[in-house]
Short mmCIF file of C-alpha atoms and ligand atoms in Angstrom, two decimals:
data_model
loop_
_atom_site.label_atom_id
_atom_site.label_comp_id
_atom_site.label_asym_id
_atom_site.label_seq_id
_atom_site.Cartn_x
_atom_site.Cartn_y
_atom_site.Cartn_z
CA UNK J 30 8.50 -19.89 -18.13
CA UNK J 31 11.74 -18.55 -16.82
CA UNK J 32 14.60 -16.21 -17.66
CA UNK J 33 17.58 -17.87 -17.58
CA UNK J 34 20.63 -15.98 -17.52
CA UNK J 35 22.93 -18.79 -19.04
CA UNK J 36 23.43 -22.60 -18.35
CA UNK J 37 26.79 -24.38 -17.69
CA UNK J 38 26.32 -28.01 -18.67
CA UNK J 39 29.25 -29.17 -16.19
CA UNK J 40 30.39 -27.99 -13.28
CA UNK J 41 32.31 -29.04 -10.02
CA UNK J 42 31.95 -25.93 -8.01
CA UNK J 43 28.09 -25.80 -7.74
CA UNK J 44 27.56 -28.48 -5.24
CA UNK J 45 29.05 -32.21 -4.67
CA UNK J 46 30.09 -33.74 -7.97
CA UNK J 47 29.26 -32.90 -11.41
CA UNK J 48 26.66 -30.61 -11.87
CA UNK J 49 24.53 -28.89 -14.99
CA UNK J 50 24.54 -25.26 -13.37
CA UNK J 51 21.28 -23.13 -14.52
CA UNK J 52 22.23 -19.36 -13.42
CA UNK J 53 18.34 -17.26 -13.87
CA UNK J 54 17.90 -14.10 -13.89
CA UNK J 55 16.71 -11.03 -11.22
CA UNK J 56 17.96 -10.81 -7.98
CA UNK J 57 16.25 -9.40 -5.00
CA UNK J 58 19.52 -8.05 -3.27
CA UNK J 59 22.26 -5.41 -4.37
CA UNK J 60 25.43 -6.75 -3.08
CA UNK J 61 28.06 -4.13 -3.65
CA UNK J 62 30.45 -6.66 -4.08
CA UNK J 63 28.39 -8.94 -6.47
CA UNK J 64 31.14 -10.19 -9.86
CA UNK J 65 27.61 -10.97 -11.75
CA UNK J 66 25.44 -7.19 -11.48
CA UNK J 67 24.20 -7.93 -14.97
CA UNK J 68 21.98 -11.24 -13.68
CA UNK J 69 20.22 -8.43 -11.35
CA UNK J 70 17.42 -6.81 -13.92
CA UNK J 71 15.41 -7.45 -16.59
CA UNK J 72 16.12 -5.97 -19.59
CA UNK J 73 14.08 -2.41 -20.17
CA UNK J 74 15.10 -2.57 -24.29
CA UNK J 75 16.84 1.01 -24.24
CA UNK J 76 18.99 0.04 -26.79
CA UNK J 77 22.53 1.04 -25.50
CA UNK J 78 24.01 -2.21 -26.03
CA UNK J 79 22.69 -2.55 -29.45
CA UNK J 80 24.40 0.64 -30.25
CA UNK J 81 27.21 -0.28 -29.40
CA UNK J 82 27.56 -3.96 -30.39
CA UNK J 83 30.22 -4.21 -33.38
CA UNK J 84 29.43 -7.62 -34.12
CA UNK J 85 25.47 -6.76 -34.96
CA UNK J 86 24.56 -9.70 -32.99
CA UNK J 87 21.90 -7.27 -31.48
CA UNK J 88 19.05 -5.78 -33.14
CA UNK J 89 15.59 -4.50 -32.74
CA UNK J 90 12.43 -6.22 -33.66
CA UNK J 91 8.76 -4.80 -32.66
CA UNK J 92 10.11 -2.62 -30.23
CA UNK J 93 12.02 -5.36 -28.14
CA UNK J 94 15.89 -6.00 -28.46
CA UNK J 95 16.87 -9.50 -29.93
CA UNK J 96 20.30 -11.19 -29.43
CA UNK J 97 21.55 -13.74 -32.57
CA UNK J 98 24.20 -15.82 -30.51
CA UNK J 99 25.57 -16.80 -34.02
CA UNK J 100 27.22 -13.52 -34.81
CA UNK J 101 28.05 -12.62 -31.09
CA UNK J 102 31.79 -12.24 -30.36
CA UNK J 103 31.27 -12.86 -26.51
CA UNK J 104 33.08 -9.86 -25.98
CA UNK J 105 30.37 -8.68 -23.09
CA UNK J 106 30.50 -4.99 -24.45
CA UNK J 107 26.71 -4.97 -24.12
CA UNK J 108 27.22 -5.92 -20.77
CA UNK J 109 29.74 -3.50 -19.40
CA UNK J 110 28.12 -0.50 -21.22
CA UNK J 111 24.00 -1.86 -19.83
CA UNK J 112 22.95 1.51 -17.20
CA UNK J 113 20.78 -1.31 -16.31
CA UNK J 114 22.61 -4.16 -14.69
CA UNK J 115 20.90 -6.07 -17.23
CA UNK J 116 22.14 -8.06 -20.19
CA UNK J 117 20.45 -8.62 -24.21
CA UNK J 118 21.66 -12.28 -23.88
CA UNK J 119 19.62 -13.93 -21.46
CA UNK J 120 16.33 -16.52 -22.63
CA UNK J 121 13.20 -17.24 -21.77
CA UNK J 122 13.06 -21.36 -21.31
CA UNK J 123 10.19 -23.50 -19.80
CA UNK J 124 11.17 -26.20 -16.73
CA UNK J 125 10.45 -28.85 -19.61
CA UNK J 126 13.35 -27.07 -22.24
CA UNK J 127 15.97 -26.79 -19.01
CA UNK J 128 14.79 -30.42 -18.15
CA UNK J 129 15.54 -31.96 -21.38
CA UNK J 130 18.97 -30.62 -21.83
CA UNK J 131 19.58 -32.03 -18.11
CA UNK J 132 17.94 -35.64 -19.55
CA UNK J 133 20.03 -35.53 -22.24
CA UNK J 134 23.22 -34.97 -20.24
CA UNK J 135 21.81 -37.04 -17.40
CA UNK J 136 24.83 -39.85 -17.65
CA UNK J 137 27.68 -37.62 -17.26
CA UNK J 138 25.79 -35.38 -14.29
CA UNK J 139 25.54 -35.94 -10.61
CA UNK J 140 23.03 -33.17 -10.33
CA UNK J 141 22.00 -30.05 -10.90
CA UNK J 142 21.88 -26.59 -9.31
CA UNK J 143 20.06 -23.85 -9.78
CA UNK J 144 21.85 -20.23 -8.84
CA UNK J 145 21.73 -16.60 -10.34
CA UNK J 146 20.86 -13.43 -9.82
CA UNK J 147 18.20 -14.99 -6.98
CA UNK J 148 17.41 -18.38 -8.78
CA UNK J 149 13.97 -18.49 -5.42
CA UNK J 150 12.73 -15.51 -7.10
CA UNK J 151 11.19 -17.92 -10.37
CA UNK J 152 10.30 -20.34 -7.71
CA UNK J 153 7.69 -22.50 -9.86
CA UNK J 154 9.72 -22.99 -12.56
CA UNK J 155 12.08 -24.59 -9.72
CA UNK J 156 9.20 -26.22 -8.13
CA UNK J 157 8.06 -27.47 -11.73
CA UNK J 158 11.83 -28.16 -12.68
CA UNK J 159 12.60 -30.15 -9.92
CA UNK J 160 9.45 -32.01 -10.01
CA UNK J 161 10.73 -33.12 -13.78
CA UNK J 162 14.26 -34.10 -12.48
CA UNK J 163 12.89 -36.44 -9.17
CA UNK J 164 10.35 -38.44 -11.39
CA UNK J 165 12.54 -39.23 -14.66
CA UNK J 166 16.21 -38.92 -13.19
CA UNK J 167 18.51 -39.89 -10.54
CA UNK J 168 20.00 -36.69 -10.33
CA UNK J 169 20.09 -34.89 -7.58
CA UNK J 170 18.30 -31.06 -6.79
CA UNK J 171 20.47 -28.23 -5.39
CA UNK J 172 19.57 -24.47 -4.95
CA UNK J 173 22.22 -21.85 -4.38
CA UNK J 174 20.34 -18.79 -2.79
CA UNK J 175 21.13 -15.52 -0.55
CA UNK J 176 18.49 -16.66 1.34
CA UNK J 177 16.23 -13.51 1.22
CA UNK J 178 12.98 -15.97 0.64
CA UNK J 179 9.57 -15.91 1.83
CA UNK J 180 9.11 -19.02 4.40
CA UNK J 181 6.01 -20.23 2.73
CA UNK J 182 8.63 -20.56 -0.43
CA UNK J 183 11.52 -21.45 0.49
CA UNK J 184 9.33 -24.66 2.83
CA UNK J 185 7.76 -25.45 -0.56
CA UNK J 186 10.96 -25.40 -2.46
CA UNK J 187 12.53 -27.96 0.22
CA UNK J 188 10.09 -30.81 -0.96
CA UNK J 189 12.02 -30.61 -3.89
CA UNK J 190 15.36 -29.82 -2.74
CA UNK J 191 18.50 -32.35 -2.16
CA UNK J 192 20.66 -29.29 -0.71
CA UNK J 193 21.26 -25.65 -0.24
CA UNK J 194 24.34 -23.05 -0.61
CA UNK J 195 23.58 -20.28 1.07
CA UNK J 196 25.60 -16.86 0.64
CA UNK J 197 26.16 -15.54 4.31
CA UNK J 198 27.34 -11.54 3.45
CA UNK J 199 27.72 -11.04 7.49
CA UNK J 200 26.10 -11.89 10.74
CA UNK J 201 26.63 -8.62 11.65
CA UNK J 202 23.36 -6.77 11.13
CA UNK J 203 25.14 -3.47 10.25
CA UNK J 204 28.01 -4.97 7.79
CA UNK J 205 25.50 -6.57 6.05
CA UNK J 206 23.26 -3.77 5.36
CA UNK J 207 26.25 -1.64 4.35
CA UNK J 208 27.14 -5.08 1.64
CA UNK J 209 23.79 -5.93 0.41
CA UNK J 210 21.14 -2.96 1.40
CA UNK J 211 19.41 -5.46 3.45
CA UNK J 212 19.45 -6.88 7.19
CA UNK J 213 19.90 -10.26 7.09
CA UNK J 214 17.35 -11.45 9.69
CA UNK J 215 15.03 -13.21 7.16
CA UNK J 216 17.71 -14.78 5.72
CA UNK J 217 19.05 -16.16 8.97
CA UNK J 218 16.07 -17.62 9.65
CA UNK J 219 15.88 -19.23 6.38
CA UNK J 220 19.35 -20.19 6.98
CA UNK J 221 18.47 -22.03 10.13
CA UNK J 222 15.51 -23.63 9.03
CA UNK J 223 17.34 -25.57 6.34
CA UNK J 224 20.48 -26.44 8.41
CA UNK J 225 17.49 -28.38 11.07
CA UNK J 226 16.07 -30.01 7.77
CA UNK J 227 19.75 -31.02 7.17
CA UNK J 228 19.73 -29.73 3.80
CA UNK J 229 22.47 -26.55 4.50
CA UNK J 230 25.56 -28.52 2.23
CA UNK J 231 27.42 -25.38 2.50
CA UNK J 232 27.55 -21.48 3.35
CA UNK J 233 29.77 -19.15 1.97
CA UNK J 234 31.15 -15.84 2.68
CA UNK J 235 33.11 -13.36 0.64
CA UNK J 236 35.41 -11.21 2.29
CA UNK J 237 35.84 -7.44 1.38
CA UNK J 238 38.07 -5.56 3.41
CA UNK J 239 36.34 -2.43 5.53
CA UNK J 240 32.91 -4.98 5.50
CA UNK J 241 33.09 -8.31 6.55
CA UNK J 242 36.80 -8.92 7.39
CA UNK J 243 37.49 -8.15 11.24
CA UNK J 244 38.68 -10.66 13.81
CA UNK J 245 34.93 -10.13 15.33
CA UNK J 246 32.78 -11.01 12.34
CA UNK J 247 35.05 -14.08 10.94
CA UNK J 248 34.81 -15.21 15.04
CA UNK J 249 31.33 -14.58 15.42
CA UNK J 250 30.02 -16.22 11.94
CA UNK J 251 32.69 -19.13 12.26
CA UNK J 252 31.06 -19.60 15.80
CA UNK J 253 27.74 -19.53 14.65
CA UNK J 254 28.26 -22.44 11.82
CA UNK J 255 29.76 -24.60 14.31
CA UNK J 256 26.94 -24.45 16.58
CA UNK J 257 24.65 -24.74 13.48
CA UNK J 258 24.88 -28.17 13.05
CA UNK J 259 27.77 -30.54 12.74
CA UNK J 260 27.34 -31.36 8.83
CA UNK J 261 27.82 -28.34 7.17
CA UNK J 262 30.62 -26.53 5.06
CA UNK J 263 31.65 -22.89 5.00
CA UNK J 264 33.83 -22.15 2.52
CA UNK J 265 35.68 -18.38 2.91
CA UNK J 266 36.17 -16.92 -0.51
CA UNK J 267 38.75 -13.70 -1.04
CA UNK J 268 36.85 -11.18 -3.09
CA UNK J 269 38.39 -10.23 -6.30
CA UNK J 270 37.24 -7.35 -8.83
CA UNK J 271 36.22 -9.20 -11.77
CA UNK J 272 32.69 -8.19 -13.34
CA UNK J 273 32.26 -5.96 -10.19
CA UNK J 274 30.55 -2.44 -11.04
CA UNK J 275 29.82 0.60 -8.66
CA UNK J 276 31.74 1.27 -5.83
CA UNK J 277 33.84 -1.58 -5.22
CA UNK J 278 34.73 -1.79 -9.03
CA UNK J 279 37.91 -0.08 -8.32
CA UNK J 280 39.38 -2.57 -5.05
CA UNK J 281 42.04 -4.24 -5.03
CA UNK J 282 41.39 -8.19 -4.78
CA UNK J 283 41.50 -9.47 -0.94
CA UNK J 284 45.12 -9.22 0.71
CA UNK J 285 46.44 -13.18 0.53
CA UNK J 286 48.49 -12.53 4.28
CA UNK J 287 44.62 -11.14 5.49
CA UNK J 288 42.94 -13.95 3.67
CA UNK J 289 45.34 -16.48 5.40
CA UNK J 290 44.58 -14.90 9.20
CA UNK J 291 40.96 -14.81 8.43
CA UNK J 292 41.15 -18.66 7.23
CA UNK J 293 42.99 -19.68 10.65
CA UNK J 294 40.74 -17.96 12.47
CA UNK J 295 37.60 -19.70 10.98
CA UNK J 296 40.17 -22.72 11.05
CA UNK J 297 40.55 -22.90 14.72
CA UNK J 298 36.78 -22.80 15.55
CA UNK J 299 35.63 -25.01 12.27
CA UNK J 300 38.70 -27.35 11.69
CA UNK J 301 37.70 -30.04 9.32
CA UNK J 302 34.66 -27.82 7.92
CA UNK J 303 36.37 -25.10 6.64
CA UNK J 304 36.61 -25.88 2.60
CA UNK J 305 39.75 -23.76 0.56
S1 SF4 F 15 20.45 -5.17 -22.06
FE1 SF4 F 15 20.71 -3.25 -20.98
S2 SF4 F 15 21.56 -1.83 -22.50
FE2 SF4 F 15 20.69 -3.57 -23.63
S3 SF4 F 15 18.61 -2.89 -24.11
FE3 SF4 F 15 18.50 -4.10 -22.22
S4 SF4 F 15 18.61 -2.58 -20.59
FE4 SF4 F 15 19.32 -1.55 -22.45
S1 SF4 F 16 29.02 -9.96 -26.31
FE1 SF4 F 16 27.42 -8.43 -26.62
S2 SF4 F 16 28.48 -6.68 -27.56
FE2 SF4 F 16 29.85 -8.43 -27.76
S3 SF4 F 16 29.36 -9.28 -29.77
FE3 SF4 F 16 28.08 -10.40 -28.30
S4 SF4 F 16 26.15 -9.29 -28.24
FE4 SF4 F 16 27.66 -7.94 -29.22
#
């Protein structure tokens, strides 16, 4: 059993072709700049959303809060007002309910790709999941991770796995603490471990001004993907406020004339890797 924060039965954005998306919740970092901080927590059942839900789409029953999707507006009130960076709306599914919906879709799909929140944190249900897809289906397995794994898991979960995204915050030690709370030396050498299994399909990095922007860092991590391997894509994406909370909530989205000297500089050094 899993929590599964929503699924999006097609997608082009999650990995090469058409995808079933299958975002889970819980995440084991605390990105500052993170546009989904409701996929972070389970739900503690305080009851602030149902208080204020106008729609009564959210209730109580022994104790626990229940969501009815029938009467919800999708107005994400109970979102914004959760102290919790939680949300009433996501399930609980098996690997064999997720699998089924990806059977029945199976025709129109290329694959699908599991993301969150920290999708590696409910690593058997991926492992069990995946399993599912490989012997019925042609489809093919992606994960899209920050990378903060335990080895033993994430070389389990590559058995399994046609590709990886990873989310690169920073290579700079420091910038990435003051992004995520975390250094980011496990997650480099996760990083590297996939890209020599040739399963790294593509790293990205958001840009926040005052973090992760300056000539050094977009050098220094556009340097270290080309000498990663010669298959990958990076893909530099502006950051913009939506669904933010905390202290970035208030920034302004990433300057387009920055954006556009940060993307030739990663140019010059990547050329035909760097994705728009
Ligand atoms: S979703 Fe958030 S606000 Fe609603 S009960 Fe759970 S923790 Fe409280
Ligand atoms: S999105 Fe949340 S607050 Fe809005 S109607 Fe649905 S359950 Fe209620």
């Amino acid at each position: 059993m899993a929590y599964i924060n929503k699924i999006i039965l097609k997608t082009f954005i999650d990995g090469p072709g058409s995808r079933m998306a299958v975002f889970m919740q819980g995440c084991n970092l605390r990105c500052k700049y993170c546009h989904n901080p409701e996929t972070w927590n389970l739900c503690i059942h305080c009851g602030e959303c149902v208080k204020n839900c106008k729609k009564g789409a959210l209730f109580f029953e022994d104790g626990k809060v229940k969501y009815n999707k029938d009467l919800c507006a999708k107005c994400d009130v109970c979102i914004n007002v959760c102290p919790n960076n939680s949300t009433p709306k996501y399930e609980i599914m098996s690997a064999g309910d997720v699998y089924k919906i990806a059977y029945y879709n199976k025709d129109f799909l290329d694959g699908i790709t599991l993301s969150g929140g920290e999708c590696t944190l409910q690593y058997e249900f991926i492992l069990e999941l995946f399993k599912l897809i490989k012997e019925n289906t042609k489809l093919t397995t992606f994960i899209d991770t920050n990378g903060y794994i335990e080895f033993d898991i994430l070389k389990k979960l590559i058995d399994v796995t046609d590709g990886f995204m990873f989310d690169l915050k920073a290579l700079n030690s420091e910038n990435h603490i003051k992004l995520t709370g975390y250094d980011n030396e496990k997650i480099l050498k996760n990083l590297e471990y996939v890209s020599k299994n040739g399963l790294l399909y593509e790293v990205r990095t958001v840009l926040v001004e005052g973090f992760n922007d300056s000539e050094d860092e977009i050098e220094k991590i556009s340097e270290y993907i080309y000498k990663l391997n010669s298959y990958t894509k990076f893909k530099l994406i502006p950051f913009r406020p939506l669904g933010v909370k905390g202290e970035l909530s208030n920034m302004e989205s990433f300057d387009k004339e920055k954006f556009e000297k940060c993307y030739n500089i990663s140019k010059k050094i990547l050329k035909s890797r760097l994705k728009d």
